[in-house]
């Protein structure tokens, strides 16, 4: 992370913002999958645009909920390695978080604009601690929310 104030510090985790995600997600789905994607294993090609948007919104809302859960798990573990910039998962409209059916988070491990944190980030042992904290958070999340098998596509 980076900020104009050099004393900004701490780790942050972001998930997609629900308000903006739904319309962004629907547009991206239409563009990338040419209006014929699989949502929860169901082929949407034969449905009208309103139905596609509704299914997309429902899928995105569920995914954001799981992303927040994943983010909280990772944030908890990061807090044992670094101070937390905020004690909760923040939400924003980052393009990298627009996965429709996979929990997605953005992890900011520290502020490179803070000379102390920048120095720690250059240390391999510290990098390993951060990576292990992220891994432990993911593992804890997966233990509580194991992946389900993908359903078979229905035409």
PDB file of C-alpha atoms in Angstrom:
ATOM      1  CA  UNK A   1       0.000   0.000   0.000  1.00  0.00           C
ATOM      2  CA  UNK A   2       1.080   3.613  -0.255  1.00  0.00           C
ATOM      3  CA  UNK A   3      -0.127   6.905   1.139  1.00  0.00           C
ATOM      4  CA  UNK A   4       0.991  10.540   1.147  1.00  0.00           C
ATOM      5  CA  UNK A   5       1.596  10.441   4.912  1.00  0.00           C
ATOM      6  CA  UNK A   6       4.785   8.526   5.621  1.00  0.00           C
ATOM      7  CA  UNK A   7       3.504   7.378   9.014  1.00  0.00           C
ATOM      8  CA  UNK A   8       0.603   5.341   7.533  1.00  0.00           C
ATOM      9  CA  UNK A   9       1.131   1.724   8.522  1.00  0.00           C
ATOM     10  CA  UNK A  10      -0.396  -1.699   8.708  1.00  0.00           C
ATOM     11  CA  UNK A  11      -1.853  -4.516   6.670  1.00  0.00           C
ATOM     12  CA  UNK A  12      -5.228  -4.320   4.913  1.00  0.00           C
ATOM     13  CA  UNK A  13      -7.531  -6.777   3.189  1.00  0.00           C
ATOM     14  CA  UNK A  14     -10.128  -5.772   0.594  1.00  0.00           C
ATOM     15  CA  UNK A  15     -13.161  -7.528  -0.860  1.00  0.00           C
ATOM     16  CA  UNK A  16     -15.409  -6.342  -3.651  1.00  0.00           C
ATOM     17  CA  UNK A  17     -18.004  -3.689  -2.868  1.00  0.00           C
ATOM     18  CA  UNK A  18     -21.491  -5.141  -3.225  1.00  0.00           C
ATOM     19  CA  UNK A  19     -23.194  -2.017  -4.516  1.00  0.00           C
ATOM     20  CA  UNK A  20     -21.008  -1.461  -7.516  1.00  0.00           C
ATOM     21  CA  UNK A  21     -20.103  -5.103  -8.083  1.00  0.00           C
ATOM     22  CA  UNK A  22     -23.476  -6.254  -9.336  1.00  0.00           C
ATOM     23  CA  UNK A  23     -23.749  -3.966 -12.338  1.00  0.00           C
ATOM     24  CA  UNK A  24     -20.016  -4.216 -13.078  1.00  0.00           C
ATOM     25  CA  UNK A  25     -20.215  -7.971 -12.820  1.00  0.00           C
ATOM     26  CA  UNK A  26     -23.205  -8.199 -15.135  1.00  0.00           C
ATOM     27  CA  UNK A  27     -21.487  -6.047 -17.769  1.00  0.00           C
ATOM     28  CA  UNK A  28     -18.239  -7.983 -17.539  1.00  0.00           C
ATOM     29  CA  UNK A  29     -20.086 -11.276 -17.792  1.00  0.00           C
ATOM     30  CA  UNK A  30     -21.877 -10.181 -20.938  1.00  0.00           C
ATOM     31  CA  UNK A  31     -18.672  -8.895 -22.503  1.00  0.00           C
ATOM     32  CA  UNK A  32     -16.334 -11.755 -21.563  1.00  0.00           C
ATOM     33  CA  UNK A  33     -18.678 -14.671 -21.978  1.00  0.00           C
ATOM     34  CA  UNK A  34     -20.798 -13.333 -24.840  1.00  0.00           C
ATOM     35  CA  UNK A  35     -24.011 -13.717 -22.810  1.00  0.00           C
ATOM     36  CA  UNK A  36     -23.544 -17.490 -22.550  1.00  0.00           C
ATOM     37  CA  UNK A  37     -21.716 -18.248 -19.310  1.00  0.00           C
ATOM     38  CA  UNK A  38     -22.232 -20.936 -16.718  1.00  0.00           C
ATOM     39  CA  UNK A  39     -23.565 -19.689 -13.385  1.00  0.00           C
ATOM     40  CA  UNK A  40     -23.667 -22.393 -10.756  1.00  0.00           C
ATOM     41  CA  UNK A  41     -23.521 -24.989 -13.542  1.00  0.00           C
ATOM     42  CA  UNK A  42     -26.591 -23.658 -15.367  1.00  0.00           C
ATOM     43  CA  UNK A  43     -26.212 -22.473 -18.966  1.00  0.00           C
ATOM     44  CA  UNK A  44     -27.758 -19.010 -19.287  1.00  0.00           C
ATOM     45  CA  UNK A  45     -27.779 -18.741 -23.085  1.00  0.00           C
ATOM     46  CA  UNK A  46     -31.529 -19.348 -23.415  1.00  0.00           C
ATOM     47  CA  UNK A  47     -32.651 -16.855 -20.771  1.00  0.00           C
ATOM     48  CA  UNK A  48     -33.539 -13.199 -21.252  1.00  0.00           C
ATOM     49  CA  UNK A  49     -31.187 -10.429 -20.126  1.00  0.00           C
ATOM     50  CA  UNK A  50     -33.230  -9.664 -16.999  1.00  0.00           C
ATOM     51  CA  UNK A  51     -32.963 -13.272 -15.824  1.00  0.00           C
ATOM     52  CA  UNK A  52     -29.226 -13.304 -16.544  1.00  0.00           C
ATOM     53  CA  UNK A  53     -28.697 -10.114 -14.530  1.00  0.00           C
ATOM     54  CA  UNK A  54     -30.733 -11.491 -11.626  1.00  0.00           C
ATOM     55  CA  UNK A  55     -28.780 -14.756 -11.550  1.00  0.00           C
ATOM     56  CA  UNK A  56     -25.519 -12.847 -11.905  1.00  0.00           C
ATOM     57  CA  UNK A  57     -26.443 -10.521  -9.006  1.00  0.00           C
ATOM     58  CA  UNK A  58     -27.356 -13.458  -6.771  1.00  0.00           C
ATOM     59  CA  UNK A  59     -24.123 -15.242  -7.589  1.00  0.00           C
ATOM     60  CA  UNK A  60     -22.056 -12.096  -7.024  1.00  0.00           C
ATOM     61  CA  UNK A  61     -23.743 -11.370  -3.685  1.00  0.00           C
ATOM     62  CA  UNK A  62     -22.962 -14.869  -2.430  1.00  0.00           C
ATOM     63  CA  UNK A  63     -19.394 -14.641  -3.651  1.00  0.00           C
ATOM     64  CA  UNK A  64     -18.891 -11.315  -1.861  1.00  0.00           C
ATOM     65  CA  UNK A  65     -20.134 -12.875   1.376  1.00  0.00           C
ATOM     66  CA  UNK A  66     -17.574 -15.672   1.063  1.00  0.00           C
ATOM     67  CA  UNK A  67     -14.889 -13.150   0.092  1.00  0.00           C
ATOM     68  CA  UNK A  68     -15.567 -11.213   3.290  1.00  0.00           C
ATOM     69  CA  UNK A  69     -15.278 -14.427   5.307  1.00  0.00           C
ATOM     70  CA  UNK A  70     -11.991 -15.292   3.577  1.00  0.00           C
ATOM     71  CA  UNK A  71     -10.758 -11.745   4.120  1.00  0.00           C
ATOM     72  CA  UNK A  72     -11.563 -11.855   7.835  1.00  0.00           C
ATOM     73  CA  UNK A  73      -9.669 -15.107   8.210  1.00  0.00           C
ATOM     74  CA  UNK A  74      -6.598 -13.737   6.413  1.00  0.00           C
ATOM     75  CA  UNK A  75      -6.793 -10.422   8.303  1.00  0.00           C
ATOM     76  CA  UNK A  76      -6.856 -12.255  11.637  1.00  0.00           C
ATOM     77  CA  UNK A  77      -3.623 -14.080  10.780  1.00  0.00           C
ATOM     78  CA  UNK A  78      -1.934 -10.980   9.341  1.00  0.00           C
ATOM     79  CA  UNK A  79      -2.601  -9.239  12.649  1.00  0.00           C
ATOM     80  CA  UNK A  80      -0.199 -11.646  14.329  1.00  0.00           C
ATOM     81  CA  UNK A  81       2.633 -10.465  12.036  1.00  0.00           C
ATOM     82  CA  UNK A  82       1.925  -6.776  11.430  1.00  0.00           C
ATOM     83  CA  UNK A  83      -0.330  -4.102  12.866  1.00  0.00           C
ATOM     84  CA  UNK A  84      -3.608  -3.815  11.005  1.00  0.00           C
ATOM     85  CA  UNK A  85      -4.399  -0.614   9.155  1.00  0.00           C
ATOM     86  CA  UNK A  86      -8.094  -1.304   9.801  1.00  0.00           C
ATOM     87  CA  UNK A  87      -9.494  -4.062  11.977  1.00  0.00           C
ATOM     88  CA  UNK A  88     -12.030  -5.142   9.369  1.00  0.00           C
ATOM     89  CA  UNK A  89     -12.092  -6.153   5.731  1.00  0.00           C
ATOM     90  CA  UNK A  90     -12.575  -3.091   3.574  1.00  0.00           C
ATOM     91  CA  UNK A  91     -14.616  -3.089   0.382  1.00  0.00           C
ATOM     92  CA  UNK A  92     -13.817  -1.368  -2.888  1.00  0.00           C
ATOM     93  CA  UNK A  93     -14.374  -1.736  -6.633  1.00  0.00           C
ATOM     94  CA  UNK A  94     -11.003  -3.182  -7.596  1.00  0.00           C
ATOM     95  CA  UNK A  95     -11.192  -4.892 -11.010  1.00  0.00           C
ATOM     96  CA  UNK A  96      -9.079  -7.799  -9.738  1.00  0.00           C
ATOM     97  CA  UNK A  97     -11.860  -8.714  -7.290  1.00  0.00           C
ATOM     98  CA  UNK A  98     -14.657  -9.275  -9.810  1.00  0.00           C
ATOM     99  CA  UNK A  99     -14.622 -13.090  -9.811  1.00  0.00           C
ATOM    100  CA  UNK A 100     -18.233 -14.233 -10.012  1.00  0.00           C
ATOM    101  CA  UNK A 101     -18.080 -17.593  -8.293  1.00  0.00           C
ATOM    102  CA  UNK A 102     -14.710 -17.653  -6.491  1.00  0.00           C
ATOM    103  CA  UNK A 103     -14.020 -15.757  -3.258  1.00  0.00           C
ATOM    104  CA  UNK A 104     -11.509 -12.999  -4.045  1.00  0.00           C
ATOM    105  CA  UNK A 105      -9.521 -10.683  -1.815  1.00  0.00           C
ATOM    106  CA  UNK A 106      -6.775  -8.112  -2.253  1.00  0.00           C
ATOM    107  CA  UNK A 107      -4.112  -8.160   0.461  1.00  0.00           C
ATOM    108  CA  UNK A 108      -2.029  -5.065   1.165  1.00  0.00           C
ATOM    109  CA  UNK A 109       0.730  -6.371   3.431  1.00  0.00           C
ATOM    110  CA  UNK A 110       2.204  -2.988   4.471  1.00  0.00           C
ATOM    111  CA  UNK A 111       2.801   0.611   3.374  1.00  0.00           C
ATOM    112  CA  UNK A 112       5.888   1.032   1.197  1.00  0.00           C
ATOM    113  CA  UNK A 113       5.512   4.773   1.739  1.00  0.00           C
ATOM    114  CA  UNK A 114       6.417   4.155   5.397  1.00  0.00           C
ATOM    115  CA  UNK A 115      10.228   3.805   5.641  1.00  0.00           C
ATOM    116  CA  UNK A 116      10.037   1.320   8.552  1.00  0.00           C
ATOM    117  CA  UNK A 117       7.537  -0.930   6.800  1.00  0.00           C
ATOM    118  CA  UNK A 118       9.391  -0.659   3.495  1.00  0.00           C
ATOM    119  CA  UNK A 119      12.565  -1.863   5.215  1.00  0.00           C
ATOM    120  CA  UNK A 120      10.752  -4.823   6.809  1.00  0.00           C
ATOM    121  CA  UNK A 121       9.174  -5.739   3.465  1.00  0.00           C
ATOM    122  CA  UNK A 122      12.672  -6.094   1.972  1.00  0.00           C
ATOM    123  CA  UNK A 123      13.538  -8.728   4.615  1.00  0.00           C
ATOM    124  CA  UNK A 124      13.053 -12.309   3.369  1.00  0.00           C
ATOM    125  CA  UNK A 125      12.189 -13.658   6.827  1.00  0.00           C
ATOM    126  CA  UNK A 126       9.473 -11.004   7.191  1.00  0.00           C
ATOM    127  CA  UNK A 127       8.143 -11.794   3.705  1.00  0.00           C
ATOM    128  CA  UNK A 128       7.930 -15.448   4.723  1.00  0.00           C
ATOM    129  CA  UNK A 129       5.992 -14.540   7.894  1.00  0.00           C
ATOM    130  CA  UNK A 130       3.511 -12.504   5.861  1.00  0.00           C
ATOM    131  CA  UNK A 131       3.118 -15.269   3.278  1.00  0.00           C
ATOM    132  CA  UNK A 132       2.591 -17.883   5.996  1.00  0.00           C
ATOM    133  CA  UNK A 133      -0.009 -15.708   7.704  1.00  0.00           C
ATOM    134  CA  UNK A 134      -1.912 -15.357   4.418  1.00  0.00           C
ATOM    135  CA  UNK A 135      -1.646 -19.113   3.820  1.00  0.00           C
ATOM    136  CA  UNK A 136      -2.901 -19.922   7.336  1.00  0.00           C
ATOM    137  CA  UNK A 137      -5.840 -17.575   6.835  1.00  0.00           C
ATOM    138  CA  UNK A 138      -6.735 -19.317   3.566  1.00  0.00           C
ATOM    139  CA  UNK A 139      -6.372 -22.751   5.162  1.00  0.00           C
ATOM    140  CA  UNK A 140      -8.621 -21.762   8.084  1.00  0.00           C
ATOM    141  CA  UNK A 141     -11.211 -20.423   5.655  1.00  0.00           C
ATOM    142  CA  UNK A 142     -11.136 -23.626   3.577  1.00  0.00           C
ATOM    143  CA  UNK A 143     -11.563 -25.771   6.684  1.00  0.00           C
ATOM    144  CA  UNK A 144     -14.711 -23.837   7.571  1.00  0.00           C
ATOM    145  CA  UNK A 145     -15.958 -23.538   3.966  1.00  0.00           C
ATOM    146  CA  UNK A 146     -14.703 -26.502   1.933  1.00  0.00           C
ATOM    147  CA  UNK A 147     -15.090 -26.154  -1.837  1.00  0.00           C
ATOM    148  CA  UNK A 148     -18.109 -27.903  -3.272  1.00  0.00           C
ATOM    149  CA  UNK A 149     -17.849 -30.025  -6.396  1.00  0.00           C
ATOM    150  CA  UNK A 150     -18.842 -28.150  -9.542  1.00  0.00           C
ATOM    151  CA  UNK A 151     -22.336 -29.073 -10.732  1.00  0.00           C
ATOM    152  CA  UNK A 152     -22.830 -30.529 -14.189  1.00  0.00           C
ATOM    153  CA  UNK A 153     -23.916 -28.012 -16.836  1.00  0.00           C
ATOM    154  CA  UNK A 154     -27.610 -28.180 -17.747  1.00  0.00           C
ATOM    155  CA  UNK A 155     -28.645 -27.182 -21.254  1.00  0.00           C
TER     156      UNK A 155
END
